Amino acid sequence: MSDRALTVELEHHAYPIYIGSDLLLDDGLLSRHVMGRQVMLVTNDKIAPLYIGTVQRAFASYQCDVVVVPDGEIHKNQQTVLMIYEALIQHNHHRDTTIIALGGGVVGDVTGFVAATYKRGVRLIHIPTTLLAQVDASIGGKTGINHLGGKNNIGSFYRPHAVIMDLNTLKTLSLRELRSGVAEVIKYGLLVGGDFLALIESFLSHDLIPLNTDALYLLIKQSCQIKAEIVQEDEFETGRRALLNLGHTFAHALESYTNFERWLHGEAVAIGLYCAALLSYQLNLITMVDVDYVDALLKRAQLPRRIPKDIDIDGLYELMFHDKKIKNKSLRFVLMKAFGTCYLDETVTQAQLRSVLLAVIE
Ligand SMILES: NC(=O)c1ccc[n+]([C@@H]2O[C@H](COP(=O)([O-])OP(=O)(O)OC[C@H]3O[C@@H](n4cnc5c(N)ncnc54)[C@H](O)[C@@H]3O)[C@@H](O)[C@H]2O)c1
């Protein structure tokens, strides 16, 4: 499959998203968006043995340096940022260097933050290697690291110059990680409804996990298109972009409560999507048939949908009030009036929230 590009059109900046198979073998494509003669490849110790050699080959005639950071969300922090700055300084990278993030959302977020701040901003290319990073994290320009004070507490918006998604990289991804990415695809399906939701349903009804390359291509391309359109309209999340947080107020609380150790992000989002559907039902926005549909879709993707009994609902409830999406002290939820018609609601009462959380306990 050859590369096919989408474009994210922003004010004074546009960047292509290439999606296809064997793109990492295409030296011309990899070097097309590099301007100077210096490249810094950033990846982690799990991905380096799999793909770094292939990417390095494309830059044989450049000064191409590599920094391998430790794998894992716990390393999405200042130490890793410093490690990358030090590699850039040690190898004397100039303002016209290009930094390439090769990895999942963690590598992408940290590297994006470094690119935004090194020499006040240098060229950035994302090569996302997880489904979650391909459909979500690599598009839209959010970069950042975690701090004891909270997830993604330090960061910036920074536009990449290109995003290159090689579907072959998903072949080495664990099924659990793949399913986690499918949760975000289902989120897009619920946000836009219609044909895209039907497409997701049809793929999942054939037990297509792991999905074949053609199915993945369609799901990734359409997910990217949806995100790109929303980002084009509201890059800095002053309005509509917040809809992409469907299920996330619940998900972030579940992740924080369990110290980011129990669920992958997409798994927490899956539970959050079910919670959002049930909350929408309790507010008489959608029917129980709709809630069951969401439940069935997530179940087919083999994703969790319920809050385990050992989670203390009071503790979870407290955490939700600390979610950074709280505006003016009221909790902010993305709710569904129908599949394809979601909106931001700040009127959910504490009693309504509590009732949903209790109903979602397994
Ligand atoms: N910037 C954004 O807009 C945005 C959006 C969504 C999520 N995120 C962030 O993304 C992160 C989650 O991303 P993720 O789910 O990709 O997690 P991740 O980056 O931790 O990757 C998951 C695991 O898969 C491994 N891996 C990556 N690619 C692989 C491959 N091709 N083969 C085998 N293993 C591979 C990684 O090393 C890691 O162990 C979170 O930190 C989240 O906050 C950012």
Coordinates of N, CA and C in Angstrom, one line a residue, residues 23-24 26-42 51-66 98-102 125 127 164:
L23 N 6.2 2.5 4.9 CA 6.6 3.9 4.7 C 8.0 4.2 5.4
L24 N 8.3 3.3 6.4 CA 9.7 3.5 7.0 C 10.8 3.0 6.0
D26 N 10.8 4.0 2.9 CA 10.8 5.0 1.9 C 11.7 6.2 2.3
D27 N 13.0 6.1 1.9 CA 14.0 7.1 2.4 C 13.6 8.5 1.9
G28 N 13.0 8.6 0.7 CA 12.7 9.9 0.2 C 11.6 10.5 1.0
L29 N 10.6 9.8 1.4 CA 9.5 10.3 2.3 C 10.0 10.7 3.6
L30 N 10.9 9.9 4.2 CA 11.4 10.2 5.6 C 12.2 11.5 5.5
S31 N 13.0 11.7 4.5 CA 13.8 12.9 4.5 C 13.2 14.1 3.9
R32 N 12.0 13.9 3.3 CA 11.3 15.0 2.6 C 11.1 16.3 3.5
H33 N 10.8 16.0 4.7 CA 10.4 17.1 5.6 C 11.6 17.6 6.5
V34 N 12.8 17.1 6.2 CA 13.9 17.5 7.0 C 14.6 18.7 6.1
M35 N 14.9 19.8 6.8 CA 15.4 20.9 6.0 C 17.0 21.0 6.1
G36 N 17.5 21.0 7.3 CA 19.0 21.1 7.5 C 19.7 19.8 7.2
R37 N 20.9 19.7 7.8 CA 21.7 18.4 7.6 C 21.7 17.6 8.9
Q38 N 21.0 18.1 9.9 CA 21.1 17.4 11.2 C 19.7 16.8 11.6
V39 N 19.8 15.6 12.1 CA 18.5 14.9 12.6 C 18.8 14.3 13.9
M40 N 17.9 14.5 14.8 CA 18.0 13.7 16.1 C 16.8 12.8 16.2
L41 N 17.1 11.5 16.2 CA 16.0 10.5 16.4 C 15.8 10.2 17.8
V42 N 14.5 10.3 18.3 CA 14.2 10.0 19.7 C 13.3 8.8 19.7
Y51 N 12.9 -0.8 15.1 CA 12.8 0.1 14.0 C 13.9 1.2 13.8
I52 N 14.8 1.4 14.8 CA 15.7 2.5 14.7 C 16.6 2.3 13.5
G53 N 17.1 1.1 13.2 CA 18.0 0.9 12.1 C 17.4 1.3 10.8
T54 N 16.1 0.9 10.6 CA 15.4 1.3 9.3 C 15.3 2.8 9.1
V55 N 15.0 3.5 10.2 CA 14.8 4.9 10.1 C 16.2 5.6 9.9
Q56 N 17.2 5.1 10.6 CA 18.5 5.7 10.5 C 19.1 5.6 9.1
R57 N 18.7 4.5 8.4 CA 19.3 4.3 7.0 C 18.9 5.4 6.1
A58 N 17.7 6.0 6.3 CA 17.2 7.0 5.4 C 18.1 8.3 5.6
F59 N 18.8 8.4 6.7 CA 19.6 9.6 7.0 C 21.1 9.3 7.0
A60 N 21.5 8.4 6.2 CA 22.9 8.0 6.1 C 23.8 9.1 5.7
S61 N 23.3 10.1 4.9 CA 24.1 11.2 4.5 C 23.9 12.4 5.3
Y62 N 23.2 12.3 6.5 CA 23.0 13.4 7.4 C 23.8 13.2 8.6
Q63 N 23.9 14.2 9.4 CA 24.4 14.0 10.8 C 23.2 13.5 11.6
C64 N 23.1 12.2 11.8 CA 21.9 11.6 12.4 C 22.3 11.0 13.8
D65 N 21.8 11.6 14.8 CA 22.1 11.2 16.2 C 20.9 10.5 16.7
V66 N 21.1 9.7 17.7 CA 20.0 8.9 18.3 C 20.0 9.1 19.8
T98 N 16.3 18.8 12.8 CA 14.9 18.2 12.8 C 14.9 17.1 13.9
I99 N 13.9 17.1 14.8 CA 13.8 16.1 15.8 C 12.7 15.1 15.3
I100 N 13.0 13.8 15.3 CA 12.0 12.8 14.9 C 11.6 12.0 16.1
A101 N 10.3 11.9 16.4 CA 9.8 11.1 17.5 C 9.3 9.8 16.9
L102 N 10.0 8.7 17.3 CA 9.7 7.4 16.8 C 9.2 6.6 18.0
I125 N 9.1 15.9 13.5 CA 8.4 14.9 12.7 C 8.0 13.8 13.6
I127 N 6.7 10.0 14.0 CA 6.5 8.7 13.4 C 5.8 7.8 14.5
I164 N 4.2 10.6 10.0 CA 4.3 9.5 9.1 C 3.9 8.2 9.8

